[in-house]
CSV table of C-alpha atoms in Angstrom, one decimal:
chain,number,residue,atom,x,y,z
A,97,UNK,CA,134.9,136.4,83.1
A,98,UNK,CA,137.7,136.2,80.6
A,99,UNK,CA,137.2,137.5,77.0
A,100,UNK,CA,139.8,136.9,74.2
A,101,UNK,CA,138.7,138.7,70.5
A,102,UNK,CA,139.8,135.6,67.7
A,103,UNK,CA,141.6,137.4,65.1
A,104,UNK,CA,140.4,134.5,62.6
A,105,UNK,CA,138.8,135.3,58.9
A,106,UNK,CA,135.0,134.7,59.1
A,107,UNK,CA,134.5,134.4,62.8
A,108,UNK,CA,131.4,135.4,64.0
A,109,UNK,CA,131.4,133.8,68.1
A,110,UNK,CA,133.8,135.7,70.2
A,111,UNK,CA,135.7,133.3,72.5
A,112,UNK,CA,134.8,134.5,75.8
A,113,UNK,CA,133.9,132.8,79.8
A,114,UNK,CA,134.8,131.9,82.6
A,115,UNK,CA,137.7,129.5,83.1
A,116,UNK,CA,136.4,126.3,84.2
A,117,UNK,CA,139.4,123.4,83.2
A,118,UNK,CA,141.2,122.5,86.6
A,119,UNK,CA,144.7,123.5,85.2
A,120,UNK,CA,143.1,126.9,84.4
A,121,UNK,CA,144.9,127.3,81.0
A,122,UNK,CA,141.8,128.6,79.0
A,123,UNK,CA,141.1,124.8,77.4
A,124,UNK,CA,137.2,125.2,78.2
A,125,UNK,CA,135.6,128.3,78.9
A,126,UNK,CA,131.7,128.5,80.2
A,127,UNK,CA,129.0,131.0,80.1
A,128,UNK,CA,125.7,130.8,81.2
A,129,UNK,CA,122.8,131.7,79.7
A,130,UNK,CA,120.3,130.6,81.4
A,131,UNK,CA,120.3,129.7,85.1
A,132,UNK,CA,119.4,126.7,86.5
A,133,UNK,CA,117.6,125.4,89.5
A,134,UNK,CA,118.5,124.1,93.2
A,135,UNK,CA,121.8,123.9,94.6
A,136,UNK,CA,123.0,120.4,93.4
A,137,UNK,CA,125.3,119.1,90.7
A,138,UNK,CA,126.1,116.0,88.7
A,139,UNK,CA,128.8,113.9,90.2
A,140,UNK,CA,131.2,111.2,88.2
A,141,UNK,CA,129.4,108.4,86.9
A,142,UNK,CA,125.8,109.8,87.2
A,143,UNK,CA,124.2,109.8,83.8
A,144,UNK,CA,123.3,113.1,82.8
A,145,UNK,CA,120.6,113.9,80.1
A,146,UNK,CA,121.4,117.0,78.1
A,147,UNK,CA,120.3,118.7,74.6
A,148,UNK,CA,122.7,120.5,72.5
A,149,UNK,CA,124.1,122.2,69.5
A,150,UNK,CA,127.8,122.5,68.0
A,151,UNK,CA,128.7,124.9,65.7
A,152,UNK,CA,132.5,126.0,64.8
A,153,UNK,CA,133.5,129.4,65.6
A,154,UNK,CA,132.4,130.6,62.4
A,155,UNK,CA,129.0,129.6,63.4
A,156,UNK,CA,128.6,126.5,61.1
A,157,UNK,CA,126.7,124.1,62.8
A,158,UNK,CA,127.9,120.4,62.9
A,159,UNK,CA,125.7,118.6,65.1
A,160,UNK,CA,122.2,119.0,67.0
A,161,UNK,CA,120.4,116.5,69.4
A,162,UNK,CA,117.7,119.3,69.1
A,163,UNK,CA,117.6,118.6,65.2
A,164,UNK,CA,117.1,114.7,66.1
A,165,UNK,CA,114.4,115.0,68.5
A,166,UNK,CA,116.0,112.9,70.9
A,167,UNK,CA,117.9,114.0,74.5
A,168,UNK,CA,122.0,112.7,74.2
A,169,UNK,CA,122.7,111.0,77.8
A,170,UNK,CA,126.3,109.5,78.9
A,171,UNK,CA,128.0,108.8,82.1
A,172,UNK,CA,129.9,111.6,83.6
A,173,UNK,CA,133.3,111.4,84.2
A,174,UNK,CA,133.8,108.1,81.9
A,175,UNK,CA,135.4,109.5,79.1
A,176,UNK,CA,132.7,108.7,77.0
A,177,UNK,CA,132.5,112.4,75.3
A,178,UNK,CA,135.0,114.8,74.9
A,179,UNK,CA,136.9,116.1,77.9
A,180,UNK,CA,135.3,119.6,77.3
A,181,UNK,CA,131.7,117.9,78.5
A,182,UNK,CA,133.1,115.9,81.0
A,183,UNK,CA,134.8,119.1,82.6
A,184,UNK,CA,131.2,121.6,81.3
A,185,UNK,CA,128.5,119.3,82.4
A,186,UNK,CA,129.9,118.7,86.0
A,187,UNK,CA,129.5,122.4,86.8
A,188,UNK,CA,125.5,122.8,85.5
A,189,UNK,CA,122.3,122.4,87.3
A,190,UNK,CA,119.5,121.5,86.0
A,191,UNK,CA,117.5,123.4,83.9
A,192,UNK,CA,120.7,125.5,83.1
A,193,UNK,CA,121.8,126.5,79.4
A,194,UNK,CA,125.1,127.7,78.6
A,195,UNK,CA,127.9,127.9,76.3
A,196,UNK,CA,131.1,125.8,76.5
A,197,UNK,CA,133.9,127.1,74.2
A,198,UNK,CA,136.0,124.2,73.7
A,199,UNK,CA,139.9,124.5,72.5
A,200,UNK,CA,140.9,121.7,70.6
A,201,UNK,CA,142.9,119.5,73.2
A,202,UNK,CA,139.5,119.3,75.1
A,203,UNK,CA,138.1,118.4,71.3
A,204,UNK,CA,139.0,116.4,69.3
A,205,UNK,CA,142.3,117.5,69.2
A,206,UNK,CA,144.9,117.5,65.8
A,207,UNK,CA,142.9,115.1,64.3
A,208,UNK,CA,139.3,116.8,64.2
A,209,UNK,CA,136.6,114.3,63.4
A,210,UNK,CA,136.5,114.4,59.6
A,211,UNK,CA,134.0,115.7,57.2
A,212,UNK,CA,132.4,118.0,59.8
A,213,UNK,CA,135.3,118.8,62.3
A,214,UNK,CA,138.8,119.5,60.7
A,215,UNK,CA,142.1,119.5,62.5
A,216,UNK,CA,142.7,121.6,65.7
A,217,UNK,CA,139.6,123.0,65.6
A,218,UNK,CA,137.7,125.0,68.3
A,219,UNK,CA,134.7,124.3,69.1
A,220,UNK,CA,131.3,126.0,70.4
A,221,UNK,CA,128.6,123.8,72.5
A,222,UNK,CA,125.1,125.2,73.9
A,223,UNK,CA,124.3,122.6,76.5
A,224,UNK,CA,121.1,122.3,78.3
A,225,UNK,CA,120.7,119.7,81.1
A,226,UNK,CA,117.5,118.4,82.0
A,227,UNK,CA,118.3,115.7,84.6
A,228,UNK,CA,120.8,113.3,85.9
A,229,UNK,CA,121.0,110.6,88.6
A,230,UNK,CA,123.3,108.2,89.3
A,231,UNK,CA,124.6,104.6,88.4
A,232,UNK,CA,122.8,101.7,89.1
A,233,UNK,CA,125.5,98.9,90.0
A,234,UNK,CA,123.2,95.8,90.6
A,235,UNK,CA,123.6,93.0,88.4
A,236,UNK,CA,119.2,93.1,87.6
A,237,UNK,CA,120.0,96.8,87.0
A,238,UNK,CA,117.1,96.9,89.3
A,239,UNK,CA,117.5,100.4,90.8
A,240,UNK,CA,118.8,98.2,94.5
A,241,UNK,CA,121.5,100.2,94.6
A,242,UNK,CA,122.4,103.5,93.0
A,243,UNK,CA,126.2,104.9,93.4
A,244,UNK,CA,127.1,108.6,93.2
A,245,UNK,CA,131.0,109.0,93.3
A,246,UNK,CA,132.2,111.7,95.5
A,247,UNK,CA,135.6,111.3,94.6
A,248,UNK,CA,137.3,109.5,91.9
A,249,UNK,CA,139.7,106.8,92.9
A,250,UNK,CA,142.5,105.4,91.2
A,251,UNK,CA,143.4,102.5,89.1
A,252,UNK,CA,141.3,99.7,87.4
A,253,UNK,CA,140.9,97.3,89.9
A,254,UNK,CA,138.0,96.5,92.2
A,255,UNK,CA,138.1,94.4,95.4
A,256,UNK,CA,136.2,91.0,94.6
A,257,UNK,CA,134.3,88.3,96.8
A,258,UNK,CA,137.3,87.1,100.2
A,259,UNK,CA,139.4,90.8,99.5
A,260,UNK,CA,140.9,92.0,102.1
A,261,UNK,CA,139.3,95.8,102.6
A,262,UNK,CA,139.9,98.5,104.7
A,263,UNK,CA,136.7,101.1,104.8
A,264,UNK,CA,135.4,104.1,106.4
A,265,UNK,CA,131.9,104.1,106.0
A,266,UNK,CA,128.5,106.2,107.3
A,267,UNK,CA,125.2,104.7,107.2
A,268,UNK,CA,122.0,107.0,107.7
A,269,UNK,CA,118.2,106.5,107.3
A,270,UNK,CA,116.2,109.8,107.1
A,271,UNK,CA,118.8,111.6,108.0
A,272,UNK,CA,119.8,110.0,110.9
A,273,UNK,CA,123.1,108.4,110.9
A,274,UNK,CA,123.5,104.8,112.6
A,275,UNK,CA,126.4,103.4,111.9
A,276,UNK,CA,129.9,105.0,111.9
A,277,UNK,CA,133.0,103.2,111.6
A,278,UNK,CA,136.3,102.4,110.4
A,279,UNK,CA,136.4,98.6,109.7
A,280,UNK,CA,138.8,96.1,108.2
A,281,UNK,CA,137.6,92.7,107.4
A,282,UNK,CA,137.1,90.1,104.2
A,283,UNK,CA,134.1,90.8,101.5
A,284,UNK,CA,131.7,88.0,102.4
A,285,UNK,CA,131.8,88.7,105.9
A,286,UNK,CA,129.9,92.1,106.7
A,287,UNK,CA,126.7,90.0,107.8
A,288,UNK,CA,128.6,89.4,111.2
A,289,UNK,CA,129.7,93.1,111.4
A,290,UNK,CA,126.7,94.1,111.1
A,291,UNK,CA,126.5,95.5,107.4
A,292,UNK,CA,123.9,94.7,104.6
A,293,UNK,CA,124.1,92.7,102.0
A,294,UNK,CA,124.2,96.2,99.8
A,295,UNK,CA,127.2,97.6,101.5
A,296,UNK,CA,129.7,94.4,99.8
A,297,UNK,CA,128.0,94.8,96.3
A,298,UNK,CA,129.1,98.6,96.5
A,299,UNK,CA,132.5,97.7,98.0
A,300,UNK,CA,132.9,95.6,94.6
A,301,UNK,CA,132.1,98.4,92.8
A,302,UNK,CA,135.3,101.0,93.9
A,303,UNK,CA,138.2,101.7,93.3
A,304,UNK,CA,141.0,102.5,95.9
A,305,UNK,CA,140.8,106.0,97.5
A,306,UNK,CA,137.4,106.6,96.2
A,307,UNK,CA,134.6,108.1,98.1
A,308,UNK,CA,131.4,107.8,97.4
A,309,UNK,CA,127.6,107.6,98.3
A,310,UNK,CA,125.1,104.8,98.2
A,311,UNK,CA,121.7,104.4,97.8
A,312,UNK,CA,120.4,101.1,98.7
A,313,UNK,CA,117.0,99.9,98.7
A,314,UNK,CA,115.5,97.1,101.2
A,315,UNK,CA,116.3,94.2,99.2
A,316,UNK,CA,120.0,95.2,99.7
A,317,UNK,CA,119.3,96.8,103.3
A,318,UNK,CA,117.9,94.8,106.0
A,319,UNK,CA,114.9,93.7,104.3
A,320,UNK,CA,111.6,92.8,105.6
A,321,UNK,CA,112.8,92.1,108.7
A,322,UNK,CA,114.8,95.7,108.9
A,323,UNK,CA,117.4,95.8,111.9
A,324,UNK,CA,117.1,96.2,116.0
A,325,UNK,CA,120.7,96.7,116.4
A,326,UNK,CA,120.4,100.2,114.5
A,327,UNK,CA,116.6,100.9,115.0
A,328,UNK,CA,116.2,100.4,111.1
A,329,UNK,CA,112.3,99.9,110.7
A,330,UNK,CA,111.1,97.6,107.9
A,331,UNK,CA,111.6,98.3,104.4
A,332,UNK,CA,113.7,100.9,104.6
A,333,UNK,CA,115.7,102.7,102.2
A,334,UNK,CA,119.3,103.2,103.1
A,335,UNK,CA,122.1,105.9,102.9
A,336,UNK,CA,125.6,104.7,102.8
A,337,UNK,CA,128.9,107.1,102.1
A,338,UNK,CA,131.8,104.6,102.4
A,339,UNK,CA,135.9,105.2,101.3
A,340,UNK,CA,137.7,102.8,100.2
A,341,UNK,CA,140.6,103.5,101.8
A,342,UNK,CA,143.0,100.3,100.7
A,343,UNK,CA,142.3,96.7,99.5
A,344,UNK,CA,144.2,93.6,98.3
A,345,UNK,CA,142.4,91.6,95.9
A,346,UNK,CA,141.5,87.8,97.2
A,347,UNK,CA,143.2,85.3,94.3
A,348,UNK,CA,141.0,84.7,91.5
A,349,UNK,CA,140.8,80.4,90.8
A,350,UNK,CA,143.2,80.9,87.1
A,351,UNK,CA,145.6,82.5,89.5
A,352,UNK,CA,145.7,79.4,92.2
A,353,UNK,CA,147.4,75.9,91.7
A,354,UNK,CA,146.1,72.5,92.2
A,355,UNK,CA,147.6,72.5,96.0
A,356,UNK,CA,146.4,76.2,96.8
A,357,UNK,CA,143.0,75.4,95.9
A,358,UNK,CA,142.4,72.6,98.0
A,359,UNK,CA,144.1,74.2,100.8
A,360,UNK,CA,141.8,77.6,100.2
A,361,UNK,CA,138.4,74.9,99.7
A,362,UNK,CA,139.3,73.3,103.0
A,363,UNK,CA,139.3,77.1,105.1
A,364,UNK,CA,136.0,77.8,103.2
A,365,UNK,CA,134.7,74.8,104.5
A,366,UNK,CA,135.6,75.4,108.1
A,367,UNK,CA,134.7,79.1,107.6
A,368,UNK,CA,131.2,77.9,106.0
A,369,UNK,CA,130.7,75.4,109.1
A,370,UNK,CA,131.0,78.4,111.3
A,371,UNK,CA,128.6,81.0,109.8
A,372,UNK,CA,125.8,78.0,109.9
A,373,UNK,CA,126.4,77.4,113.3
A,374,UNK,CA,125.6,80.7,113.9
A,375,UNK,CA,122.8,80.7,112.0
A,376,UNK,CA,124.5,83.1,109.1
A,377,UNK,CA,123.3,81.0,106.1
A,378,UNK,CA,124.0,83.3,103.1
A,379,UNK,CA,127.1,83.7,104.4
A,380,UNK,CA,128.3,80.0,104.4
A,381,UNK,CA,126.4,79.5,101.2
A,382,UNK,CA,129.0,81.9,99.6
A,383,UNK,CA,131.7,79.8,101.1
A,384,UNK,CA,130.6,76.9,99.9
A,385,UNK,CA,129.6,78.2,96.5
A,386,UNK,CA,133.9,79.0,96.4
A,387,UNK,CA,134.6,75.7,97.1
A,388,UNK,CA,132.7,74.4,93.9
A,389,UNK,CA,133.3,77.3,92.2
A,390,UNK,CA,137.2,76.5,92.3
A,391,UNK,CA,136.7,72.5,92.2
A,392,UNK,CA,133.7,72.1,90.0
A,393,UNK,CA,136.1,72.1,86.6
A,394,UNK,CA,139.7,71.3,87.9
A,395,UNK,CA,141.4,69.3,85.3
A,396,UNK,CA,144.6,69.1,86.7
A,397,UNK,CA,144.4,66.6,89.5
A,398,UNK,CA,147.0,64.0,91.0
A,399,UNK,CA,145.1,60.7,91.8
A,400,UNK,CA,146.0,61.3,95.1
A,401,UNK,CA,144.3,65.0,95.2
A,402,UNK,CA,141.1,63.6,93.3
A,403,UNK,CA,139.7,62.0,96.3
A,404,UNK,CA,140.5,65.5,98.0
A,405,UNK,CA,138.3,67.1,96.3
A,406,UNK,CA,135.7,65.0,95.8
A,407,UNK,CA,134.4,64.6,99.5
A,408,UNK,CA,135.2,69.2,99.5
A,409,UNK,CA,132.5,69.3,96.5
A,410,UNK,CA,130.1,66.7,98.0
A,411,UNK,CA,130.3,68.4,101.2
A,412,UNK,CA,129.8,71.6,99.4
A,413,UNK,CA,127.2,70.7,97.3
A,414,UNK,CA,125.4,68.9,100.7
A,415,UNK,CA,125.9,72.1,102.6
A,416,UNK,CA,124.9,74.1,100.0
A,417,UNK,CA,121.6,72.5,100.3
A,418,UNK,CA,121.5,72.5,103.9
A,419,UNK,CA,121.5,76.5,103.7
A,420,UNK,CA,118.9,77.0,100.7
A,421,UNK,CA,116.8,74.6,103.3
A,422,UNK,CA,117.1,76.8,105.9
A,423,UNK,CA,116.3,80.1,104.1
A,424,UNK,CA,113.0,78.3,102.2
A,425,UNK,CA,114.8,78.5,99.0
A,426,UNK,CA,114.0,74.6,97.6
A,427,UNK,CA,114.3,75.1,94.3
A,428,UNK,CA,118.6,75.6,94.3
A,429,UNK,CA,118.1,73.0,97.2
A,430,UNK,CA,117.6,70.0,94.6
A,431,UNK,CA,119.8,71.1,92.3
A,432,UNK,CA,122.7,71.0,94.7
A,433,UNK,CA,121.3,67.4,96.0
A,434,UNK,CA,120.9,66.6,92.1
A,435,UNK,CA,124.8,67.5,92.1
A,436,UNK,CA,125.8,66.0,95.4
A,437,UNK,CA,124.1,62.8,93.8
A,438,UNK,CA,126.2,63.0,90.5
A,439,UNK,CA,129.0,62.0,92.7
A,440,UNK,CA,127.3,59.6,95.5
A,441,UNK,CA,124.5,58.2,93.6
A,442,UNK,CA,123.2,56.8,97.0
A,443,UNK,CA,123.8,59.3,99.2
A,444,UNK,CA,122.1,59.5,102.5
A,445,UNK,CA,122.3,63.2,102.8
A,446,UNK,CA,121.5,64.2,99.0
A,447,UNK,CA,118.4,61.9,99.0
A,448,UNK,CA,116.9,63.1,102.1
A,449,UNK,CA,117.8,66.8,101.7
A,450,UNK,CA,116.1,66.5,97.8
A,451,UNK,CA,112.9,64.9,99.7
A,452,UNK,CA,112.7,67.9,101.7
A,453,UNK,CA,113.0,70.5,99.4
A,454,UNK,CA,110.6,68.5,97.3
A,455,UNK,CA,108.1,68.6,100.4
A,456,UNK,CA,108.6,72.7,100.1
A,457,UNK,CA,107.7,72.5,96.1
A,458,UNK,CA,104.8,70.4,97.1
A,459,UNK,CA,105.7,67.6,95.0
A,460,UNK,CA,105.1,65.2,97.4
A,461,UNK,CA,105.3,62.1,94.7
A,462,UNK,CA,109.2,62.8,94.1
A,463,UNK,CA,109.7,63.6,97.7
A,464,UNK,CA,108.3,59.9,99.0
A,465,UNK,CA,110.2,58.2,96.6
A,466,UNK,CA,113.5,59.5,97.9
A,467,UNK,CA,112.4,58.9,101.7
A,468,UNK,CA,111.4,55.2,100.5
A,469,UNK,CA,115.3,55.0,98.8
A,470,UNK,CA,116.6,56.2,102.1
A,471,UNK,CA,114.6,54.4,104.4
A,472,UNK,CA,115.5,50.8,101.8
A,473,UNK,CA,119.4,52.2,101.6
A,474,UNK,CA,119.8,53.2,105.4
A,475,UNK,CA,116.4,51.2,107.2
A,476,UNK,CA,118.1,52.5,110.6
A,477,UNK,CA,116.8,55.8,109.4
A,478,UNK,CA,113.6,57.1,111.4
A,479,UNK,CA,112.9,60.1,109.7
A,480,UNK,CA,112.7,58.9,106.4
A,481,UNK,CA,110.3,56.6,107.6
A,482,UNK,CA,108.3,59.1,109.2
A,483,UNK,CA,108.5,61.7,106.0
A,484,UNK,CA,107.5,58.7,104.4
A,485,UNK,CA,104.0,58.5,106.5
A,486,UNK,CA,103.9,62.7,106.1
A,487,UNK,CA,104.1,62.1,102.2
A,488,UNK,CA,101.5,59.9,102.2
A,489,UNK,CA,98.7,62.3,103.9
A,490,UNK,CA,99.7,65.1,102.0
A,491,UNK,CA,99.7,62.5,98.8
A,492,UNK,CA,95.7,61.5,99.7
A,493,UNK,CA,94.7,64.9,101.2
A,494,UNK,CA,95.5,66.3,97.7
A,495,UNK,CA,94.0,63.4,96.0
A,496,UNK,CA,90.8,64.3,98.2
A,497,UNK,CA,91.4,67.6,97.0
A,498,UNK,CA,91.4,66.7,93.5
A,499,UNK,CA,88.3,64.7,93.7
A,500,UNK,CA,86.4,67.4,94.9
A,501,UNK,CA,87.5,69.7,92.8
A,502,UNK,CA,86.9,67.2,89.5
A,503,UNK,CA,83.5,66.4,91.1
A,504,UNK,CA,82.4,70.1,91.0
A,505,UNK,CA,83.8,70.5,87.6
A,506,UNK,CA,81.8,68.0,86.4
A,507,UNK,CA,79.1,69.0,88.1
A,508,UNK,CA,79.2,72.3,86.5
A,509,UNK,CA,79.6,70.7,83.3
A,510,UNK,CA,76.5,68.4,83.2
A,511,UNK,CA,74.6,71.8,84.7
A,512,UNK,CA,76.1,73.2,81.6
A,513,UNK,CA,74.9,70.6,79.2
A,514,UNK,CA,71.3,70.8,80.3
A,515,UNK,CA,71.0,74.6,80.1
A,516,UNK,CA,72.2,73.8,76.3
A,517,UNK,CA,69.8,71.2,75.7
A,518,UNK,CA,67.0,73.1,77.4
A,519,UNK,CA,68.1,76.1,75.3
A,520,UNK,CA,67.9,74.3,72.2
A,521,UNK,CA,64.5,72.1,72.6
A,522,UNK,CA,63.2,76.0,73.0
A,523,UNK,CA,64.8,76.8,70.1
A,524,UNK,CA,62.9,74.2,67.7
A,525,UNK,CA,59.5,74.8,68.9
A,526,UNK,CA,56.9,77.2,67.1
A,527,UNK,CA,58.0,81.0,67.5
A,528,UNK,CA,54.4,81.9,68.5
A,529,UNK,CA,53.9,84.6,66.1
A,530,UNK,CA,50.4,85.4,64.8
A,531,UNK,CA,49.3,87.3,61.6
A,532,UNK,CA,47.1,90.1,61.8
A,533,UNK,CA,45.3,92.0,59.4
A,534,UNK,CA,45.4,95.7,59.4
A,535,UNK,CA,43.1,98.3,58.6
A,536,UNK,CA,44.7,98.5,55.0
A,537,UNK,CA,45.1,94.8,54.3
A,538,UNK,CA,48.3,94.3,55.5
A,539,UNK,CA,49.8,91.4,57.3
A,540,UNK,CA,52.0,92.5,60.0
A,541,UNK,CA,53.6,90.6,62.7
A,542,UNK,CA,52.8,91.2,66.3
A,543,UNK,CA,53.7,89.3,69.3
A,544,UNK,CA,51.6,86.5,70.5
């Protein structure tokens, strides 16, 4: 503990703690004044939720979450707050109250913060933290998969989809670690090294030379279906630390020519074949999605490129397909046949692949029609024929279906309508009341 008396006219708060700024030149100094609980602290990035009061070292106060009501929350670390609470908050537990005693280049510096705060002015927190946990880096901000940074890394950029990584990385489940290894391999790729889908959306998320640890639910573990390879049961919740220990970014599509992208489309395409071979269809679904992704919107084509990347979008688009298909998603199924079809209007593929993920949507209408423009288009085509026959059973079973089902509506409705009628013809008769005399004369109404 450090204590310093400020020789200043109308101070009343004595600038005394401990030390706590990393260059240890008195910029922040800490006391605590009430302990807090358990042995674990905030890390960069979590989001901590804290009440508080500041008041200048004369005691005037200029600001109170307690006076709102309302607990102030921010991400540690981010320079969203002063650098007083970034440095102050890291070192609390919960349930801990102290002081922070905040010089003015951990403020707000020469400036102050006009009316309340003037110029090179020190300032005097009492914090209390109440909880904290960490960032949630899914896109549906769906709790999948919650980051707590160990250690900073550097810089602003982030490895995106086809970088080239280099990782160390620890996966455990209740406590038991599974999986450690120093790997180097392309983002969109850690299917076939054995990695969940979880493990790339966190990669995405770093910075170089940070450490950090990952919490990733089942829909970004190994699912359902959970993994044999590591003894992973179903639906389990997963523990990942992983260091980033050096990427190089893939090239984004404003960053490629006309010539690059086609060359980059065709790899993908190769690259996609090979994952669906081997029966890795979410990964060649994120090839192919590159491939129109890069193509899709390319304005810049020589005639003699456009028929280049035609057939590389049709056979993405068909592929794409293919892949939804084969993981009993139909729904992005037709729209990639819709697309295929915007550039073939005939196409064998498209039609029959649409009529097949129709059959999985149960229209079986819409499905029929393509197999009948197939089977008229391309009459050497068996299957269409026999989806054709399949359309039609499933067309008259639900028609049977139907029938029955309008059958007993009715049914209930005409049962309906003469429980009304009945109800009513009692209605209109007589009430059966008599009149009765009593002792004194008068008539009173009893039941018949």
């Amino acid at each position: 503990m450090t204590a310093e008396e400020v020789v200043s006219e109308g101070c009343s708060i004595p600038v005394e703690g401990e030390d706590i700024t990393p260059k240890k030149d008195g910029g922040v100094l800490k006391m605590v004044k009430k302990e807090g609980t358990g042995t674990e602290l905030p890390m960069t990035g979590d989001k901590v939720f804290v009440h508080y009061v500041g008041t200048l070292l004369d005691g005037t106060q200029f600001d109170s979450s307690r006076d709102r009501g309302e607990k102030f929350s921010f991400e540690l670390g981010k320079g969203q707050v002063i650098k007083a609470w970034d440095i102050g908050v890291a070192t609390m537990k919960v349930g801990e109250i102290c002081q922070l005693i905040c010089k003015p280049e951990y403020a707000y510096g020469a400036a102050g913060s006009p009316p309340k705060i003037p110029p090179n002015a020190t300032l005097v927190f009492q914090v209390e933290l109440f909880e904290f946990h960490g960032e949630d880096i899914t896109d549906e901000e769906d709790g999948g998969i919650i980051r707590r940074i160990i250690t900073k890394g550097e810089g602003y950029t982030k490895p995106n989809e086809s970088a080239s990584v280099e990782v160390w990385l620890e996966g455990s489940h209740e406590e038991r670690v599974f999986d450690e290894r120093e790997l180097k391999f392309e983002v969109g790729e850690g299917e076939s090294l054995g990695l969940p889908p979880g493990v790339e959306k966190a990669l995405q998320s770093m910075e170089q030379g940070e450490e950090a640890l990952f919490t990733i639910k089942p829909k970004y573990g190994f699912g359902t279906a959970g993994s044999d390879k590591f003894n992973i049961p179903p639906n389990a919740t997963l523990q990942y630390k992983i260091k980033l220990k050096a990427f190089e970014k893939a090239k984004e599509s404003w960053e490629m020519n006309t010539v690059e992208k086609l060359e980059q489309s065709a790899i993908d395409k190769e690259k996609g074949t090979q994952y669906f071979k081997e029966g890795k269809y979410k990964q060649a679904s994120m090839q192919y999605k590159r491939i129109v992704s890069w193509l899709e919107h390319e304005s810049s084509l020589q005639p003699e490129d456009e028929e280049k990347a035609k057939a590389l979008r049709l056979a993405a688009h068909l592929n794409l397909a293919m892949c939804y298909l084969k993981l009993q998603e139909p729904n992005p199924a037709v729209e990639n046949c819709d697309k295929a079809l915007e550039l073939d209007a005939n196409n064998e593929k498209a039609l029959f692949r649409r009529g097949e993920a129709l059959v999985g949507m149960k229209e079986f209408d819409r499905a029929r029609a393509d197999f009948q423009r197939v089977s008229q288009l391309y009459p050497a085509n068996k299957a269409a024929k026999s989806q054709i026959v399949l359309c039609q059973k499933h067309i008259k079973e639900q028609h049977e279906k139907d029938k029955r089902l309008y059958a007993n509506m009715f049914q209930k409705f005409a049962e309906r309508d003469a429980k009304e009628a009945e109800q009513e013809k009692e209605e209109k008769k007589p009430n059966g009341s008599a009149m009765e005399i009593d002792e004194n004369g008068a008539q009173e109404q009893t039941a018949a």
